[in-house]
mmCIF file of C-alpha atoms in Angstrom:
data_model
loop_
_atom_site.group_PDB
_atom_site.id
_atom_site.type_symbol
_atom_site.label_atom_id
_atom_site.label_comp_id
_atom_site.label_asym_id
_atom_site.label_seq_id
_atom_site.Cartn_x
_atom_site.Cartn_y
_atom_site.Cartn_z
ATOM 1 C CA MET A 1 187.577 -0.876 16.078
ATOM 2 C CA ILE A 2 184.041 -0.238 14.273
ATOM 3 C CA CYS A 3 183.617 3.243 13.110
ATOM 4 C CA ASN A 4 181.812 5.186 10.255
ATOM 5 C CA LYS A 5 185.215 7.174 9.801
ATOM 6 C CA LEU A 6 188.409 7.604 11.334
ATOM 7 C CA SER A 7 187.880 11.246 13.236
ATOM 8 C CA TRP A 8 190.208 12.920 15.543
ATOM 9 C CA GLU A 9 189.315 10.253 18.565
ATOM 10 C CA GLU A 10 189.766 6.862 16.477
ATOM 11 C CA LYS A 11 193.221 8.412 15.320
ATOM 12 C CA SER A 12 193.808 9.371 18.874
ATOM 13 C CA ILE A 13 192.887 5.610 19.897
ATOM 14 C CA LEU A 14 195.121 4.433 16.928
ATOM 15 C CA ASP A 15 197.985 5.941 17.764
ATOM 16 C CA ALA A 16 197.964 4.942 21.360
ATOM 17 C CA ALA A 17 197.527 1.513 20.358
ATOM 18 C CA LYS A 18 200.774 1.801 18.281
ATOM 19 C CA ARG A 19 202.915 2.854 20.634
ATOM 20 C CA LYS A 20 201.470 0.296 23.364
ATOM 21 C CA ASN A 21 201.937 -2.668 20.534
ATOM 22 C CA VAL A 22 197.923 -3.486 20.027
ATOM 23 C CA LYS A 23 197.126 -4.671 16.741
ATOM 24 C CA VAL A 24 193.790 -2.765 15.450
ATOM 25 C CA ASN A 25 191.898 -3.671 12.947
ATOM 26 C CA ILE A 26 189.435 -1.216 11.544
ATOM 27 C CA ILE A 27 185.973 -2.068 10.319
ATOM 28 C CA LEU A 28 183.994 0.453 8.764
ATOM 29 C CA ASN A 29 180.507 0.173 8.914
ATOM 30 C CA ARG A 30 179.512 1.501 5.852
ATOM 31 C CA THR A 31 181.543 -1.531 4.307
ATOM 32 C CA TYR A 32 180.554 -4.263 6.713
ATOM 33 C CA PHE A 33 178.216 -7.375 6.210
ATOM 34 C CA VAL A 34 177.679 -10.603 7.120
ATOM 35 C CA ASN A 35 175.779 -13.937 6.978
ATOM 36 C CA LEU A 36 174.243 -13.777 10.365
ATOM 37 C CA GLU A 37 174.817 -17.538 10.712
ATOM 38 C CA GLU A 38 178.494 -16.956 10.197
ATOM 39 C CA ASP A 39 181.083 -14.959 11.845
ATOM 40 C CA ASN A 40 183.508 -13.393 9.994
ATOM 41 C CA VAL A 41 185.606 -11.004 12.596
ATOM 42 C CA SER A 42 188.653 -12.587 14.546
ATOM 43 C CA THR A 43 189.627 -10.545 17.257
ATOM 44 C CA ASP A 44 189.975 -10.575 21.151
ATOM 45 C CA ILE A 45 187.650 -7.625 21.808
ATOM 46 C CA ILE A 46 185.510 -5.325 19.852
ATOM 47 C CA LEU A 47 185.578 -1.008 20.544
ATOM 48 C CA GLN A 48 182.216 0.202 19.212
ATOM 49 C CA ARG A 49 182.694 3.904 17.881
ATOM 50 C CA SER A 50 179.810 4.047 15.073
ATOM 51 C CA LEU A 51 178.884 7.295 14.886
ATOM 52 C CA SER A 52 175.423 6.234 13.492
ATOM 53 C CA TYR A 53 173.603 5.417 16.536
ATOM 54 C CA VAL A 54 171.382 2.479 14.379
ATOM 55 C CA ARG A 55 174.411 1.097 12.768
ATOM 56 C CA GLY A 56 176.291 0.691 15.950
ATOM 57 C CA LEU A 57 173.716 -0.417 17.736
ATOM 58 C CA TYR A 58 172.897 -3.231 15.480
ATOM 59 C CA THR A 59 176.741 -3.854 14.661
ATOM 60 C CA THR A 60 176.835 -4.621 18.151
ATOM 61 C CA ALA A 61 173.853 -7.135 18.664
ATOM 62 C CA ILE A 62 175.225 -8.983 15.968
ATOM 63 C CA LEU A 63 178.595 -9.349 17.145
ATOM 64 C CA GLU A 64 177.607 -9.892 20.591
ATOM 65 C CA ASN A 65 175.463 -12.604 19.327
ATOM 66 C CA PHE A 66 178.623 -14.146 18.005
ATOM 67 C CA GLY A 67 180.013 -14.204 21.256
ATOM 68 C CA HIS A 68 182.762 -11.078 21.074
ATOM 69 C CA HIS A 69 183.289 -8.515 23.992
ATOM 70 C CA VAL A 70 181.739 -5.264 22.390
ATOM 71 C CA ILE A 71 182.741 -1.957 23.993
ATOM 72 C CA ASN A 72 179.957 -1.028 25.099
ATOM 73 C CA SER A 73 177.700 -3.763 25.048
ATOM 74 C CA TYR A 74 174.310 -3.995 23.173
ATOM 75 C CA ARG A 75 172.105 -3.060 26.280
ATOM 76 C CA THR A 76 174.345 -0.258 27.300
ATOM 77 C CA SER A 77 174.141 1.717 23.838
ATOM 78 C CA GLU A 78 170.491 1.007 23.573
ATOM 79 C CA ILE A 79 169.421 2.665 26.468
ATOM 80 C CA CYS A 80 172.202 5.639 26.177
ATOM 81 C CA GLY A 81 171.338 6.221 22.750
ATOM 82 C CA ASN A 82 167.752 6.774 23.779
ATOM 83 C CA LYS A 83 167.065 9.448 26.073
ATOM 84 C CA LEU A 84 163.637 8.133 27.148
ATOM 85 C CA LEU A 85 165.623 4.700 28.338
ATOM 86 C CA THR A 86 168.388 6.942 29.992
ATOM 87 C CA THR A 87 165.855 8.705 32.168
ATOM 88 C CA LEU A 88 164.202 5.587 33.256
ATOM 89 C CA THR A 89 167.094 3.512 34.089
ATOM 90 C CA LEU A 90 168.344 6.674 36.434
ATOM 91 C CA LEU A 91 164.907 6.945 37.877
ATOM 92 C CA LYS A 92 164.744 3.580 38.710
ATOM 93 C CA GLU A 93 168.452 3.594 40.306
ATOM 94 C CA GLY A 94 167.615 6.902 42.113
ATOM 95 C CA ILE A 95 169.809 8.801 40.138
ATOM 96 C CA PRO A 96 168.846 12.550 40.374
ATOM 97 C CA THR A 97 167.875 13.714 36.630
ATOM 98 C CA PRO A 98 165.947 16.712 35.593
ATOM 99 C CA LYS A 99 162.295 16.024 35.670
ATOM 100 C CA THR A 100 160.759 14.391 32.511
ATOM 101 C CA TYR A 101 157.571 14.106 30.638
ATOM 102 C CA CYS A 102 156.676 12.089 28.000
ATOM 103 C CA ALA A 103 153.656 11.884 25.579
ATOM 104 C CA PHE A 104 152.456 10.540 22.178
ATOM 105 C CA THR A 105 150.041 13.132 20.680
ATOM 106 C CA LYS A 106 150.461 17.175 20.539
ATOM 107 C CA GLU A 107 147.464 17.705 22.632
ATOM 108 C CA SER A 108 149.055 15.230 25.605
ATOM 109 C CA ALA A 109 152.357 16.902 25.032
ATOM 110 C CA LEU A 110 150.535 20.359 25.541
ATOM 111 C CA LYS A 111 148.608 19.061 28.551
ATOM 112 C CA ALA A 112 151.908 17.597 29.849
ATOM 113 C CA LEU A 113 153.708 20.913 29.339
ATOM 114 C CA ASP A 114 151.058 22.532 31.259
ATOM 115 C CA GLU A 115 152.003 20.671 34.282
ATOM 116 C CA LEU A 116 155.750 20.347 33.810
ATOM 117 C CA GLY A 117 155.894 24.694 33.166
ATOM 118 C CA TYR A 118 157.437 26.962 30.879
ATOM 119 C CA PRO A 119 159.891 27.057 29.499
ATOM 120 C CA ALA A 120 160.901 23.676 28.876
ATOM 121 C CA VAL A 121 162.979 21.573 26.379
ATOM 122 C CA ILE A 122 161.531 19.246 23.829
ATOM 123 C CA LYS A 123 164.463 16.647 22.433
ATOM 124 C CA PRO A 124 164.001 13.714 20.122
ATOM 125 C CA ILE A 125 164.645 10.791 22.091
ATOM 126 C CA ILE A 126 167.651 9.284 19.357
ATOM 127 C CA GLY A 127 169.644 11.575 18.116
ATOM 128 C CA SER A 128 173.065 14.275 19.257
ATOM 129 C CA TRP A 129 174.702 17.437 19.232
ATOM 130 C CA GLY A 130 172.000 19.326 20.118
ATOM 131 C CA ARG A 131 169.954 18.440 16.919
ATOM 132 C CA LEU A 132 166.389 19.218 16.777
ATOM 133 C CA ILE A 133 166.365 20.174 20.679
ATOM 134 C CA ALA A 134 163.931 22.930 20.977
ATOM 135 C CA LEU A 135 163.422 25.011 23.711
ATOM 136 C CA LEU A 136 159.702 26.140 24.498
ATOM 137 C CA LYS A 137 159.654 29.383 25.973
ATOM 138 C CA ASP A 138 155.729 29.328 26.092
ATOM 139 C CA GLN A 139 152.657 27.526 24.953
ATOM 140 C CA ASP A 140 152.933 29.669 21.669
ATOM 141 C CA VAL A 141 155.880 28.271 20.587
ATOM 142 C CA ALA A 142 155.168 24.718 22.006
ATOM 143 C CA LYS A 143 152.453 24.293 19.444
ATOM 144 C CA ALA A 144 154.322 25.406 16.672
ATOM 145 C CA ILE A 145 157.311 23.040 17.343
ATOM 146 C CA LEU A 146 155.185 20.234 18.173
ATOM 147 C CA GLU A 147 153.015 20.738 14.949
ATOM 148 C CA ASP A 148 156.382 20.755 12.961
ATOM 149 C CA ARG A 149 157.032 17.479 14.809
ATOM 150 C CA GLU A 150 153.826 16.080 13.991
ATOM 151 C CA THR A 151 154.586 16.806 10.078
ATOM 152 C CA MET A 152 158.006 14.727 10.636
ATOM 153 C CA GLY A 153 158.333 11.285 8.850
ATOM 154 C CA ASN A 154 160.459 9.923 11.564
ATOM 155 C CA ILE A 155 157.810 7.765 14.081
ATOM 156 C CA PHE A 156 160.517 8.486 16.909
ATOM 157 C CA GLN A 157 159.804 12.287 16.465
ATOM 158 C CA LYS A 158 156.340 11.503 17.632
ATOM 159 C CA VAL A 159 157.522 10.563 20.865
ATOM 160 C CA TYR A 160 157.532 13.793 22.642
ATOM 161 C CA TYR A 161 160.300 13.652 25.448
ATOM 162 C CA LEU A 162 159.668 17.183 27.425
ATOM 163 C CA GLN A 163 162.274 18.180 30.163
ATOM 164 C CA GLU A 164 162.363 21.024 32.856
ATOM 165 C CA TYR A 165 164.547 23.541 31.540
ATOM 166 C CA ILE A 166 167.374 24.270 34.068
ATOM 167 C CA VAL A 167 168.991 27.601 33.852
ATOM 168 C CA LYS A 168 172.331 27.771 34.224
ATOM 169 C CA ARG A 169 173.425 30.820 36.493
ATOM 170 C CA ALA A 170 176.900 30.972 34.941
ATOM 171 C CA ARG A 171 175.875 31.171 31.102
ATOM 172 C CA ASP A 172 179.174 32.167 29.780
ATOM 173 C CA MET A 173 182.731 32.828 30.238
ATOM 174 C CA LYS A 174 182.510 36.262 31.567
ATOM 175 C CA GLU A 175 180.273 35.490 34.296
ATOM 176 C CA TYR A 176 182.209 32.497 35.312
ATOM 177 C CA LEU A 177 185.138 34.759 35.901
ATOM 178 C CA ARG A 178 183.328 36.463 38.064
ATOM 179 C CA ARG A 179 183.121 33.254 40.248
ATOM 180 C CA ASP A 180 179.654 34.105 41.749
ATOM 181 C CA LYS A 181 178.423 30.657 40.402
ATOM 182 C CA ALA A 182 179.772 27.740 39.125
ATOM 183 C CA PRO A 183 179.031 26.808 35.736
ATOM 184 C CA ARG A 184 176.813 23.889 35.687
ATOM 185 C CA ASP A 185 177.164 21.839 32.525
ATOM 186 C CA MET A 186 180.012 19.282 32.723
ATOM 187 C CA ARG A 187 181.408 16.408 30.879
ATOM 188 C CA VAL A 188 182.580 13.740 32.777
ATOM 189 C CA PHE A 189 184.689 10.739 31.428
ATOM 190 C CA VAL A 190 184.354 7.355 32.811
ATOM 191 C CA ILE A 191 186.435 4.447 31.718
ATOM 192 C CA GLY A 192 185.927 1.120 33.727
ATOM 193 C CA ASP A 193 185.054 2.038 37.276
ATOM 194 C CA GLU A 194 187.562 5.187 37.198
ATOM 195 C CA VAL A 195 186.298 9.025 36.227
ATOM 196 C CA VAL A 196 189.230 10.164 33.757
ATOM 197 C CA ALA A 197 188.877 13.582 32.959
ATOM 198 C CA ALA A 198 185.976 16.311 33.222
ATOM 199 C CA MET A 199 185.269 19.957 31.660
ATOM 200 C CA ASN A 200 182.766 22.679 32.187
ATOM 201 C CA ARG A 201 181.257 23.505 29.116
ATOM 202 C CA HIS A 202 180.065 27.521 28.065
ATOM 203 C CA GLU A 203 177.915 27.664 25.498
ATOM 204 C CA MET A 204 178.544 30.361 22.714
ATOM 205 C CA GLU A 205 176.512 33.389 22.939
ATOM 206 C CA GLY A 206 173.367 33.136 21.009
ATOM 207 C CA ASP A 207 173.136 29.470 21.330
ATOM 208 C CA TRP A 208 171.416 28.038 24.929
ATOM 209 C CA ARG A 209 172.883 24.463 24.354
ATOM 210 C CA SER A 210 176.018 23.505 25.650
ATOM 211 C CA SER A 211 177.204 20.924 23.064
ATOM 212 C CA ALA A 212 180.819 21.278 21.937
ATOM 213 C CA THR A 213 179.940 20.269 18.695
ATOM 214 C CA ARG A 214 177.664 23.492 18.800
ATOM 215 C CA GLY A 215 180.815 25.444 19.614
ATOM 216 C CA ALA A 216 180.715 25.482 23.319
ATOM 217 C CA ARG A 217 183.912 26.147 25.041
ATOM 218 C CA SER A 218 185.389 23.749 27.153
ATOM 219 C CA VAL A 219 187.292 24.273 30.205
ATOM 220 C CA SER A 220 189.206 21.752 32.499
ATOM 221 C CA CYS A 221 187.644 21.023 36.161
ATOM 222 C CA ASP A 222 188.391 19.263 39.119
ATOM 223 C CA ILE A 223 186.700 15.891 39.853
ATOM 224 C CA THR A 224 185.021 16.544 43.090
ATOM 225 C CA PRO A 225 184.118 13.614 44.831
ATOM 226 C CA GLU A 226 180.456 14.169 44.300
ATOM 227 C CA MET A 227 180.593 14.745 40.815
ATOM 228 C CA GLU A 228 182.929 11.300 40.805
ATOM 229 C CA GLU A 229 180.289 9.456 42.402
ATOM 230 C CA LEU A 230 177.578 10.437 40.691
ATOM 231 C CA ALA A 231 179.238 9.718 37.189
ATOM 232 C CA LEU A 232 180.311 6.084 38.707
ATOM 233 C CA LYS A 233 176.689 5.519 39.859
ATOM 234 C CA ALA A 234 175.062 6.551 36.124
ATOM 235 C CA ALA A 235 178.081 3.934 34.804
ATOM 236 C CA LYS A 236 176.906 1.368 36.915
ATOM 237 C CA ALA A 237 173.470 1.844 36.485
ATOM 238 C CA VAL A 238 173.851 1.391 32.609
ATOM 239 C CA ASN A 239 176.329 -1.360 32.795
ATOM 240 C CA GLY A 240 178.674 0.963 30.942
ATOM 241 C CA GLU A 241 182.464 0.379 30.370
ATOM 242 C CA ILE A 242 183.695 3.947 28.438
ATOM 243 C CA LEU A 243 180.978 6.643 28.753
ATOM 244 C CA GLY A 244 180.710 10.067 28.474
ATOM 245 C CA ILE A 245 178.316 11.569 31.056
ATOM 246 C CA ASP A 246 176.703 14.512 31.142
ATOM 247 C CA LEU A 247 175.964 16.317 34.603
ATOM 248 C CA ILE A 248 174.236 19.656 35.354
ATOM 249 C CA GLU A 249 173.663 21.496 38.466
ATOM 250 C CA ASP A 250 170.265 22.930 39.848
ATOM 251 C CA GLU A 251 169.545 22.851 43.504
ATOM 252 C CA GLU A 252 171.710 19.452 43.061
ATOM 253 C CA LEU A 253 174.044 17.913 40.755
ATOM 254 C CA MET A 254 172.027 15.809 38.386
ATOM 255 C CA VAL A 255 172.779 13.515 35.307
ATOM 256 C CA GLN A 256 171.447 14.970 32.341
ATOM 257 C CA GLU A 257 172.696 12.439 29.544
ATOM 258 C CA ILE A 258 175.071 9.630 28.973
ATOM 259 C CA ASN A 259 177.008 8.934 25.651
ATOM 260 C CA HIS A 260 177.852 5.432 24.938
ATOM 261 C CA VAL A 261 180.000 6.689 21.824
ATOM 262 C CA SER A 262 181.763 9.734 23.232
ATOM 263 C CA GLY A 263 183.648 12.429 21.764
ATOM 264 C CA PHE A 264 186.691 13.277 23.619
ATOM 265 C CA HIS A 265 188.370 15.868 21.366
ATOM 266 C CA ALA A 266 187.328 18.780 23.397
ATOM 267 C CA LEU A 267 187.854 17.101 26.659
ATOM 268 C CA ALA A 268 191.428 15.819 25.600
ATOM 269 C CA ASN A 269 192.075 19.100 24.488
ATOM 270 C CA SER A 270 191.228 20.919 27.504
ATOM 271 C CA THR A 271 192.479 18.732 29.850
ATOM 272 C CA GLY A 272 195.694 17.629 28.358
ATOM 273 C CA ARG A 273 194.668 14.026 29.538
ATOM 274 C CA ASP A 274 195.785 11.141 27.294
ATOM 275 C CA ILE A 275 192.025 9.346 27.090
ATOM 276 C CA GLY A 276 192.847 7.703 23.844
ATOM 277 C CA GLY A 277 195.516 6.020 25.963
ATOM 278 C CA ARG A 278 193.593 5.354 28.732
ATOM 279 C CA ILE A 279 190.896 3.788 26.488
ATOM 280 C CA VAL A 280 193.676 1.565 25.021
ATOM 281 C CA ASP A 281 195.342 0.594 28.794
ATOM 282 C CA TYR A 282 191.564 -0.635 29.578
ATOM 283 C CA ILE A 283 191.002 -2.445 26.583
ATOM 284 C CA ILE A 284 194.362 -4.274 27.265
ATOM 285 C CA THR A 285 193.137 -5.450 30.671
ATOM 286 C CA GLN A 286 189.573 -6.523 29.598
ATOM 287 C CA ILE A 287 191.426 -8.655 26.939
ATOM 288 C CA LYS A 288 193.667 -10.097 29.578
ATOM 289 C CA GLY A 289 190.933 -10.571 32.090
ATOM 290 C CA MET B 1 200.841 10.215 -1.738
ATOM 291 C CA LYS B 2 198.859 12.033 -4.459
ATOM 292 C CA ALA B 3 195.492 12.698 -4.353
ATOM 293 C CA THR B 4 193.345 14.343 -6.615
ATOM 294 C CA CYS B 5 189.832 15.506 -5.265
ATOM 295 C CA ILE B 6 186.526 13.934 -6.903
ATOM 296 C CA GLU B 7 184.831 17.160 -6.721
ATOM 297 C CA CYS B 8 187.307 19.758 -8.193
ATOM 298 C CA TYR B 9 189.827 17.580 -9.382
ATOM 299 C CA PHE B 10 192.659 19.310 -7.347
ATOM 300 C CA GLU B 11 195.826 17.291 -7.182
ATOM 301 C CA PHE B 12 197.447 17.374 -3.581
ATOM 302 C CA GLU B 13 199.861 15.577 -1.476
ATOM 303 C CA VAL B 14 198.878 13.781 1.605
ATOM 304 C CA ASP B 15 200.777 12.311 4.487
ATOM 305 C CA ASP B 16 202.347 8.418 3.471
ATOM 306 C CA ASP B 17 200.836 7.154 6.976
ATOM 307 C CA VAL B 18 197.424 8.048 5.640
ATOM 308 C CA MET B 19 194.806 5.210 6.568
ATOM 309 C CA LEU B 20 191.804 4.045 5.106
ATOM 310 C CA GLY B 21 188.290 5.825 6.760
ATOM 311 C CA GLU B 22 190.557 8.996 7.153
ATOM 312 C CA ILE B 23 188.263 11.951 6.647
ATOM 313 C CA ILE B 24 190.517 14.518 4.319
ATOM 314 C CA GLU B 25 189.739 17.873 3.556
ATOM 315 C CA CYS B 26 190.104 18.903 -0.075
ATOM 316 C CA PRO B 27 192.847 22.048 0.228
ATOM 317 C CA ASP B 28 191.077 23.830 -2.452
ATOM 318 C CA CYS B 29 187.475 23.450 -2.433
ATOM 319 C CA GLY B 30 187.310 22.207 1.035
ATOM 320 C CA THR B 31 184.968 18.919 0.532
ATOM 321 C CA GLU B 32 185.237 16.589 2.793
ATOM 322 C CA LEU B 33 186.801 13.508 1.144
ATOM 323 C CA GLU B 34 187.302 9.716 2.426
ATOM 324 C CA VAL B 35 190.086 7.870 1.673
ATOM 325 C CA ILE B 36 188.663 4.480 0.135
ATOM 326 C CA GLU B 37 191.968 3.128 -1.447
ATOM 327 C CA ILE B 38 195.420 3.412 -0.808
ATOM 328 C CA ASN B 39 197.554 2.261 -3.889
ATOM 329 C CA ASP B 40 201.467 2.062 -2.509
ATOM 330 C CA LYS B 41 202.988 0.950 -5.800
ATOM 331 C CA GLU B 42 201.733 4.121 -7.642
ATOM 332 C CA GLY B 43 202.026 6.193 -4.339
ATOM 333 C CA GLU B 44 198.368 7.643 -4.523
ATOM 334 C CA VAL B 45 195.093 7.632 -2.513
ATOM 335 C CA VAL B 46 191.565 7.088 -4.020
ATOM 336 C CA LEU B 47 188.910 9.168 -2.641
ATOM 337 C CA GLN B 48 185.214 9.547 -2.508
ATOM 338 C CA LYS B 49 183.113 12.212 -0.887
ATOM 339 C CA ALA B 50 182.704 11.447 2.623
ATOM 340 C CA GLU B 51 179.288 10.380 4.002
ATOM 341 C CA SER B 52 177.334 13.127 5.053
ATOM 342 C CA GLU B 53 175.635 13.324 8.748
ATOM 343 C CA GLU B 54 172.791 11.547 9.193
ATOM 344 C CA GLU B 55 170.026 12.114 11.891
ATOM 345 C CA ASP B 56 170.990 9.440 14.211
ATOM 346 C CA TRP B 57 174.847 10.639 14.351
ATOM 347 C CA GLY B 58 176.264 11.814 17.335
ATOM 348 C CA GLU B 59 178.657 11.068 19.878
#
């Protein structure tokens, strides 16, 4: 298992592996180095759990080149770690996803936003945990945010990924408990060809984002046939093995994002499912297969 | 196992089954610390300040 550190998820996988008599070697990506002509990792299979997208992506590329089976693959990681590539893949496969525009300068981004309409959301194509995602309520806000992005050193911040803002009808627990409308932001966890758990996410008051890392409240939910079908279709589109798929509902259920190194602490807590154990079970089948 | 915070030098106990790469919070100053060495003989673990979150971190 490759990781940045042993977070709750990694410890849960290690505990499960111990229970199932599976030996796990931990490679901390911070300490990893390799002669690119000589494999220095000996193992049956590799689980990629790097929090760092760049370190994860390239360690996967290197290890796949040596012939290792890495979960998830380089191509899956490349697509899922990049929102633009994810959207393109979903569209190509005819999977519903929020309407999205892409532009490369402030001026063209403003024109794109005129077409898309306000409010809209700007997201970095690479990045997670709701970092640097901004709600563009009107053109003035958009101009200010785009000017900020133009001064940022990171070249990826200058790829303007602009998405329609899906207004959630049930924005908090109070509204949810009234049951007039179902909450519409869900995390669905897929292992192999099975959906193993799902939860609704309710953003905290004062934050429109519903990432668990941002303090969103997680509540277990039933896996409807519609959710299952969509999540499995999305997993197949990116050829993923272990994924956290974010669904959002507007007129129809859509795929918002696919996470290739998905956290599952909040999901395990809210559903009571042994997700670490399910991951280890799946890995065993892949070794035997 | 004994551990010492590298920020405030507070000495504290950690579980015997502690693992390399595990993140521990100093009970005194709250600094996030990473286990970089486990010395079973001495009953000590060596800590360093945990890596801070980078722009590409996420899950």
